Structure formats: structure tokens, C-alpha cells
XYZ file of N, CA and C in Angstrom:
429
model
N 158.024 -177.053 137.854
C 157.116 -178.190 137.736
C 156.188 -178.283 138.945
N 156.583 -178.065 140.132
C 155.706 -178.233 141.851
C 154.509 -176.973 141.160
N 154.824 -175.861 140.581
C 153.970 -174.300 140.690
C 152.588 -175.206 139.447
N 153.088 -175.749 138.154
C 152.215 -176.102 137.402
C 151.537 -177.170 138.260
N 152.167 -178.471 139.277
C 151.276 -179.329 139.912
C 150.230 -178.282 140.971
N 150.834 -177.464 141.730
C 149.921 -176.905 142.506
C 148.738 -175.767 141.466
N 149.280 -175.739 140.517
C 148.019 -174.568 139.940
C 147.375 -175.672 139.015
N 147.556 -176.739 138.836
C 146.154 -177.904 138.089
C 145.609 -178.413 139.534
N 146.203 -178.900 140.422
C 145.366 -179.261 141.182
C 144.590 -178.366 142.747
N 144.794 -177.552 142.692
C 144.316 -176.178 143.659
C 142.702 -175.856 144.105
N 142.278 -175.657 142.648
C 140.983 -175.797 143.022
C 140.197 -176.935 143.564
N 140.587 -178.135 143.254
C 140.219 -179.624 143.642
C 140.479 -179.618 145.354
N 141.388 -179.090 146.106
C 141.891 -178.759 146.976
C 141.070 -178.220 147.961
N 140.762 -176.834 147.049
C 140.539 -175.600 147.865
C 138.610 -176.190 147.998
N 138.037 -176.568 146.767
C 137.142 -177.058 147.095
C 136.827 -178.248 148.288
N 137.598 -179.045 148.205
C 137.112 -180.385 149.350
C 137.386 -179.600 150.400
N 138.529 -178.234 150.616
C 138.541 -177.588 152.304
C 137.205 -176.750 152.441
N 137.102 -176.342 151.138
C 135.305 -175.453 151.705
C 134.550 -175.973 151.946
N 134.164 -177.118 151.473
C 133.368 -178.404 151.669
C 133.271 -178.830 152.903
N 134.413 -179.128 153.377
C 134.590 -179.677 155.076
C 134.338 -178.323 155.533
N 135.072 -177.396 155.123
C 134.532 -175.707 155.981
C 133.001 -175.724 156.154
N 132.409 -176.044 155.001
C 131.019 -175.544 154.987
C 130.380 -176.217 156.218
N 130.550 -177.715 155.799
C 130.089 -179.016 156.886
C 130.477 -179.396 158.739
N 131.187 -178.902 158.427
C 132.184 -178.545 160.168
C 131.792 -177.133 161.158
N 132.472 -176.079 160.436
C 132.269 -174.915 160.847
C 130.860 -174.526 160.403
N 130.522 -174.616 159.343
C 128.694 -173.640 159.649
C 127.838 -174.669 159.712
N 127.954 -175.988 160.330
C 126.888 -176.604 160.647
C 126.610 -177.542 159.223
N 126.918 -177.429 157.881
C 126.257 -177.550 157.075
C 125.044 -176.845 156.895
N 124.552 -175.603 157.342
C 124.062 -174.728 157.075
C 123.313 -174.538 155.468
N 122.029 -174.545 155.253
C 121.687 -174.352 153.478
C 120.244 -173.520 154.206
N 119.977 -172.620 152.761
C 118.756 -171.670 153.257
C 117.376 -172.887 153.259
N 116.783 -172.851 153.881
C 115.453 -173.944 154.257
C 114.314 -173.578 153.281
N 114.530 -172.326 152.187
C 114.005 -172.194 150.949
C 114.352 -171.908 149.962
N 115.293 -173.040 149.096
C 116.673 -172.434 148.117
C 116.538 -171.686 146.795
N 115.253 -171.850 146.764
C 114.595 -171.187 145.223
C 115.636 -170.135 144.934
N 115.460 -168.905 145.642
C 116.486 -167.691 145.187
C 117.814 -168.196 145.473
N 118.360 -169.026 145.906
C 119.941 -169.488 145.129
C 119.730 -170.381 144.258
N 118.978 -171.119 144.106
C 119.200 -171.577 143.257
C 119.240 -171.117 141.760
N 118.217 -170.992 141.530
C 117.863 -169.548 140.439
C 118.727 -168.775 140.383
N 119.764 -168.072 141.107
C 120.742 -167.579 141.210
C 121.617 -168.320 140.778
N 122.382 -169.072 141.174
C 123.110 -169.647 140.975
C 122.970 -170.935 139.998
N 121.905 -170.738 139.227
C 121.913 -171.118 137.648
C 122.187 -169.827 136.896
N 121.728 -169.035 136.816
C 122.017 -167.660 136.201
C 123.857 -166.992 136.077
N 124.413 -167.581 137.275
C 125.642 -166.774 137.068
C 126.263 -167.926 136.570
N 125.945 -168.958 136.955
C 126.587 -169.959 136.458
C 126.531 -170.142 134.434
N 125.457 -169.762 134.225
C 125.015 -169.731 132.660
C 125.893 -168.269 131.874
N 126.146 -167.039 132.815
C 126.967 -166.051 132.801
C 128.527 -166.523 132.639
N 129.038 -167.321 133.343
C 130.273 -167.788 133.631
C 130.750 -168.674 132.345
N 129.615 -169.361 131.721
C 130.289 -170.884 130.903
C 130.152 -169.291 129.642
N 129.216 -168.617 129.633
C 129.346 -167.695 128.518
C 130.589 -167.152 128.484
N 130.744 -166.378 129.552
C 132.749 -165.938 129.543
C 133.167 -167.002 129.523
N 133.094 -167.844 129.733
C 134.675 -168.501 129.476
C 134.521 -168.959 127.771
N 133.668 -169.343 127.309
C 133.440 -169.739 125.760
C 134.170 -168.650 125.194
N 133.727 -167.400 125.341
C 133.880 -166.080 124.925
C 135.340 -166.152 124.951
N 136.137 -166.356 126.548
C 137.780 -166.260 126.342
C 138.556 -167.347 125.309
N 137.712 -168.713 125.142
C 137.973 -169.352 124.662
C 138.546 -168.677 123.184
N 136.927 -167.967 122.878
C 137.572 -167.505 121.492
C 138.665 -166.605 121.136
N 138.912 -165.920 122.266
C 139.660 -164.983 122.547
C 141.204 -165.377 122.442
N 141.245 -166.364 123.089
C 142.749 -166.787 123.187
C 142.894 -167.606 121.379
N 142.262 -168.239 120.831
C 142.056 -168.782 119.526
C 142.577 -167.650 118.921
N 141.998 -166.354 118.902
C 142.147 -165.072 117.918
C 144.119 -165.197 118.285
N 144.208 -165.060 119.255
C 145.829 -164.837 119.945
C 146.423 -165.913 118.835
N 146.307 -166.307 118.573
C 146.939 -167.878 117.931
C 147.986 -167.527 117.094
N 148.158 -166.638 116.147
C 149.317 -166.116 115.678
C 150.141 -165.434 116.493
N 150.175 -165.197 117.536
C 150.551 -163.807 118.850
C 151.673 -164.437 118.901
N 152.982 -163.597 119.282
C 153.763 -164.128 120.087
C 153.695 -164.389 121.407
N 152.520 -164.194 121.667
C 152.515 -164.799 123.619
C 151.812 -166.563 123.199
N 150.689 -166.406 122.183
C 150.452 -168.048 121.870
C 151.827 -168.639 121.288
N 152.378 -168.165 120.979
C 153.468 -169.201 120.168
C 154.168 -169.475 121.402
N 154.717 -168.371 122.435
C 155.577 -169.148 123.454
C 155.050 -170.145 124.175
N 153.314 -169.724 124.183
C 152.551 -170.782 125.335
C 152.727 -171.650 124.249
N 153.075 -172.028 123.167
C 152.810 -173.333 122.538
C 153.745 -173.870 122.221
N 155.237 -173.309 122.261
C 156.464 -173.530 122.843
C 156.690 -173.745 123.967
N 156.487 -173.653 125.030
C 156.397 -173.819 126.212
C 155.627 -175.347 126.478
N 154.988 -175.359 125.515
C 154.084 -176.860 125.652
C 152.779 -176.498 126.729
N 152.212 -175.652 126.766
C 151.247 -175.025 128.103
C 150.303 -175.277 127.051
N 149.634 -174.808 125.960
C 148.578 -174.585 125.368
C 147.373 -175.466 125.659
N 148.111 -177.119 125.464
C 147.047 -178.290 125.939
C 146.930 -177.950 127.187
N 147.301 -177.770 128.565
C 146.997 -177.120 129.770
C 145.970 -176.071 129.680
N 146.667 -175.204 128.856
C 145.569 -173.729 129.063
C 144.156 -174.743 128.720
N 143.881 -175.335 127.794
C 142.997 -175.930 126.676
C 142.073 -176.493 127.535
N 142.209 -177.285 128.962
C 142.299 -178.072 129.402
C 141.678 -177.198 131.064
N 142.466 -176.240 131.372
C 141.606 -175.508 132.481
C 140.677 -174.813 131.594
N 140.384 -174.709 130.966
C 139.468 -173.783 129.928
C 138.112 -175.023 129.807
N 138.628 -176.250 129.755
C 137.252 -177.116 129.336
C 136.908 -177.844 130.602
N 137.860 -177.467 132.048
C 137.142 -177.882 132.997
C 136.406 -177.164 133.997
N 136.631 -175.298 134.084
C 135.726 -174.272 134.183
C 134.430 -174.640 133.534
N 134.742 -174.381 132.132
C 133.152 -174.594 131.573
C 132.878 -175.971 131.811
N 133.203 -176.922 132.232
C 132.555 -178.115 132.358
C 131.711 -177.784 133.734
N 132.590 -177.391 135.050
C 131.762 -177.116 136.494
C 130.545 -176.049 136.072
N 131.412 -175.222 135.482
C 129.814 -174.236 135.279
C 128.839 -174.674 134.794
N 128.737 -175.545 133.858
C 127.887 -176.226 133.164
C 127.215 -177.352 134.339
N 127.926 -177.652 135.147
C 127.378 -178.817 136.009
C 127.065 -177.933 136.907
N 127.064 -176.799 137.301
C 126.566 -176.255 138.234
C 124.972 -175.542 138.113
N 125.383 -175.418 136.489
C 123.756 -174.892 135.995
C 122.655 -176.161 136.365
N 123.350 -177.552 135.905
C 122.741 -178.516 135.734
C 122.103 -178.855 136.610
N 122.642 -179.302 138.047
C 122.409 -179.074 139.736
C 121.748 -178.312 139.971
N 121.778 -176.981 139.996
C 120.677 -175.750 140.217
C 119.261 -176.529 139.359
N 119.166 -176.800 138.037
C 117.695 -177.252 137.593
C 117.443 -177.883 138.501
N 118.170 -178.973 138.737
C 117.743 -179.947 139.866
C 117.406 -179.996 140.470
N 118.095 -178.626 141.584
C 117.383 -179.069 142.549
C 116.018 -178.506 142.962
N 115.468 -177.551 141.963
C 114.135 -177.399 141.631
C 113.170 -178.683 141.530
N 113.263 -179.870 141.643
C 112.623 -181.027 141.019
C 113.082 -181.560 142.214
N 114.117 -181.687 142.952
C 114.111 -182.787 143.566
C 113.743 -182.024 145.374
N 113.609 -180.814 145.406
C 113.368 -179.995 146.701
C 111.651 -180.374 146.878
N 111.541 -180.633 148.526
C 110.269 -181.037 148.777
C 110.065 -179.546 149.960
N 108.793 -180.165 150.634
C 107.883 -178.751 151.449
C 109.302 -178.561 151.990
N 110.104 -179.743 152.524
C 111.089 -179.334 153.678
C 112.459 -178.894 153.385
N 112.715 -178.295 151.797
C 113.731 -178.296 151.312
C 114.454 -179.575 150.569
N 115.894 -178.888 150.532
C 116.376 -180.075 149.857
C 117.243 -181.029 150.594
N 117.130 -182.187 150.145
C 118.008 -183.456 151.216
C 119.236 -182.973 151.161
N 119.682 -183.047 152.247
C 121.096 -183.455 152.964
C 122.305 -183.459 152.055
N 122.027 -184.844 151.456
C 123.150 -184.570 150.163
C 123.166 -184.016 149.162
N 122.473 -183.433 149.080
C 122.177 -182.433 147.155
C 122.708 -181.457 147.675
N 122.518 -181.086 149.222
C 122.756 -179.966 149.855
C 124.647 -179.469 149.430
N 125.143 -180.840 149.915
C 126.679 -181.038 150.032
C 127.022 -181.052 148.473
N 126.562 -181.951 147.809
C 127.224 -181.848 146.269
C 126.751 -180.875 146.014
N 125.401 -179.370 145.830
C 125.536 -178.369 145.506
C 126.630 -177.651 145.586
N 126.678 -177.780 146.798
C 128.357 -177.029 147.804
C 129.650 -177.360 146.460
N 129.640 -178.427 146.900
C 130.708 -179.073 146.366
C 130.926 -178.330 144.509
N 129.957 -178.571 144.091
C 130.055 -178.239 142.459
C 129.836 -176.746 142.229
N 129.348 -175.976 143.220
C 129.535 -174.511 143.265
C 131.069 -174.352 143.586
N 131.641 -174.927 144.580
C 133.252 -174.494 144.508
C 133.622 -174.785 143.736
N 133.374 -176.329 143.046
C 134.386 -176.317 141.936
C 134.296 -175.213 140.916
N 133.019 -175.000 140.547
C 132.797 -174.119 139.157
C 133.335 -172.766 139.921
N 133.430 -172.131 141.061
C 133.975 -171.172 141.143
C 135.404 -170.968 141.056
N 136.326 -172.027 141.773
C 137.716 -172.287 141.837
C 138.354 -172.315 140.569
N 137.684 -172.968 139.239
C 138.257 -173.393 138.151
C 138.030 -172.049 137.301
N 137.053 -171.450 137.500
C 136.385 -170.370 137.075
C 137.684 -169.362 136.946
N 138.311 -169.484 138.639
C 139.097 -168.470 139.684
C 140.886 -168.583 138.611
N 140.710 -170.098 138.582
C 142.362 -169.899 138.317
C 142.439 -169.728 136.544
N 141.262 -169.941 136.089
C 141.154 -169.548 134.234
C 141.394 -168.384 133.990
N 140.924 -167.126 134.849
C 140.447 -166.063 134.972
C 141.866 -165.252 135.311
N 142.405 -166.153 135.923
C 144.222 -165.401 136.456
C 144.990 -165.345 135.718
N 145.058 -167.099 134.697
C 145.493 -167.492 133.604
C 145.373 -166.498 132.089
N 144.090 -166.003 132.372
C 143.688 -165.121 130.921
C 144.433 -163.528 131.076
N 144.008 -163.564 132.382
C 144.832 -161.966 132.723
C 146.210 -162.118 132.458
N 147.266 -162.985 132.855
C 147.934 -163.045 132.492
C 148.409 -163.216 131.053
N 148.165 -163.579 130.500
C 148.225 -164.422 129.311
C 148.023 -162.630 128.265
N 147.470 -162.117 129.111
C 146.418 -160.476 127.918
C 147.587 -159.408 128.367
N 148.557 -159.669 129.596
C 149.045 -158.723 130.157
C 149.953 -159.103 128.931
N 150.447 -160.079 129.159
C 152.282 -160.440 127.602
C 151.414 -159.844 126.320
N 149.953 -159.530 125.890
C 149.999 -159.946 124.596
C 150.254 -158.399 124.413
């Protein structure tokens, strides 16, 4: 039960320490012309919600499998279901943020805080991304 609390809440974690990492140790540091991350980082982010939709369907196909039946014996499935719709939710909010901050960036860049919640919603969508991605490997290794 501690391994399932630490693997739902981890990325939430690991994000607020990169966050303070980012803000502490590099200064809060952001490029002073974000166009090419940003743009970037709408692009992989639009890459990412595609895989995970994609595994989505993937694990659906499994649904007769005996590795879905134990995860659904096991009572995990609403879990799996569940890191699966909060990956694609960050990725999706991370695409969303990236438009943004196209619109809201002036001559001098972007403010302060868009700076930090960029941060912030790039770890998440990467972290959630991170532990779906461990979850599926695993999950493909039993099938």
C-alpha cells in the first residue's frame, strides 16, 4: 500500500522539488526569447498526449488478456485509468501554456510567473508522462 501511495503521488513531488530546484539553484533562469521552447515544447507536448491516447488504446485491446484481468482483479485498472487521464491531462495543459505564452510574452519576454507555472506544468506533464510510461512497460512485459 506505502509503494502504490508513493507511485500516485511522486510526480506531484518530484515536480514542486524541480520547481524550487529551478527557482533556488538556477536563479529562476528562463531563455529572454522563449519562442523556440515554446514552440517546442507545444510540439512534444502534442507528441506525448498522442502516445499516451495511442497506449490508451492499447491497454483497451489487452482487455481480454490475462495481465488485464489480474490488473482488474487486483482492483489497479481504475488507477491505471486514472494515471493515464492525468498524463494526458498535463500534456494537454502543457500544450495549452506553450500557446500562451505566445500572447502573453512582451519585447522583454515573459513575466515572472508564467515563467514558474510553465516550469511547473512542464514537470508535471513530464513526471506523469514518466511514471505511465513505466506502468505500460510493465504491464507489455506480463502480457
Amino acid at each position: 500500500m506505502a509503494a502504490l501511495r508513493f507511485e500516485r503521488g511522486w510526480p506531484y513531488l518530484a515536480a514542486v522539488l524541480a520547481v524550487v530546484g529551478w527557482w533556488f539553484i538556477a536563479d529562476g533562469r528562463f531563455p529572454s526569447k522563449p519562442d523556440a521552447l515554446l514552440g517546442a515544447s507545444g510540439g512534444a507536448s502534442a507528441v506525448l498526449v498522442g502516445f499516451l491516447a495511442t497506449s490508451k488504446t492499447i491497454i483497451l485491446a489487452l482487455n481480454g488478456s490475462a495481465v488485464m484481468t489480474k490488473i482488474r482483479e487486483a482492483g489497479y485498472q481504475v488507477t491505471l485509468f486514472t494515471y493515464l487521464y492525468s498524463a494526458i491531462a498535463w500534456g494537454f495543459g502543457l500544450l495549452v501554456i506553450s500557446i500562451i505564452g505566445f500572447i502573453v510574452q512582451t519585447e522583454s519576454g515573459l513575466p515572472a510567473y508564467f515563467e514558474g507555472l510553465w516550469v511547473a506544468v512542464a514537470c508535471l506533464a513530464s513526471f506523469t508522462y514518466w511514471r505511465v510510461t513505466n506502468i505500460l512497460f510493465k504491464v507489455l512485459r506480463w502480457a
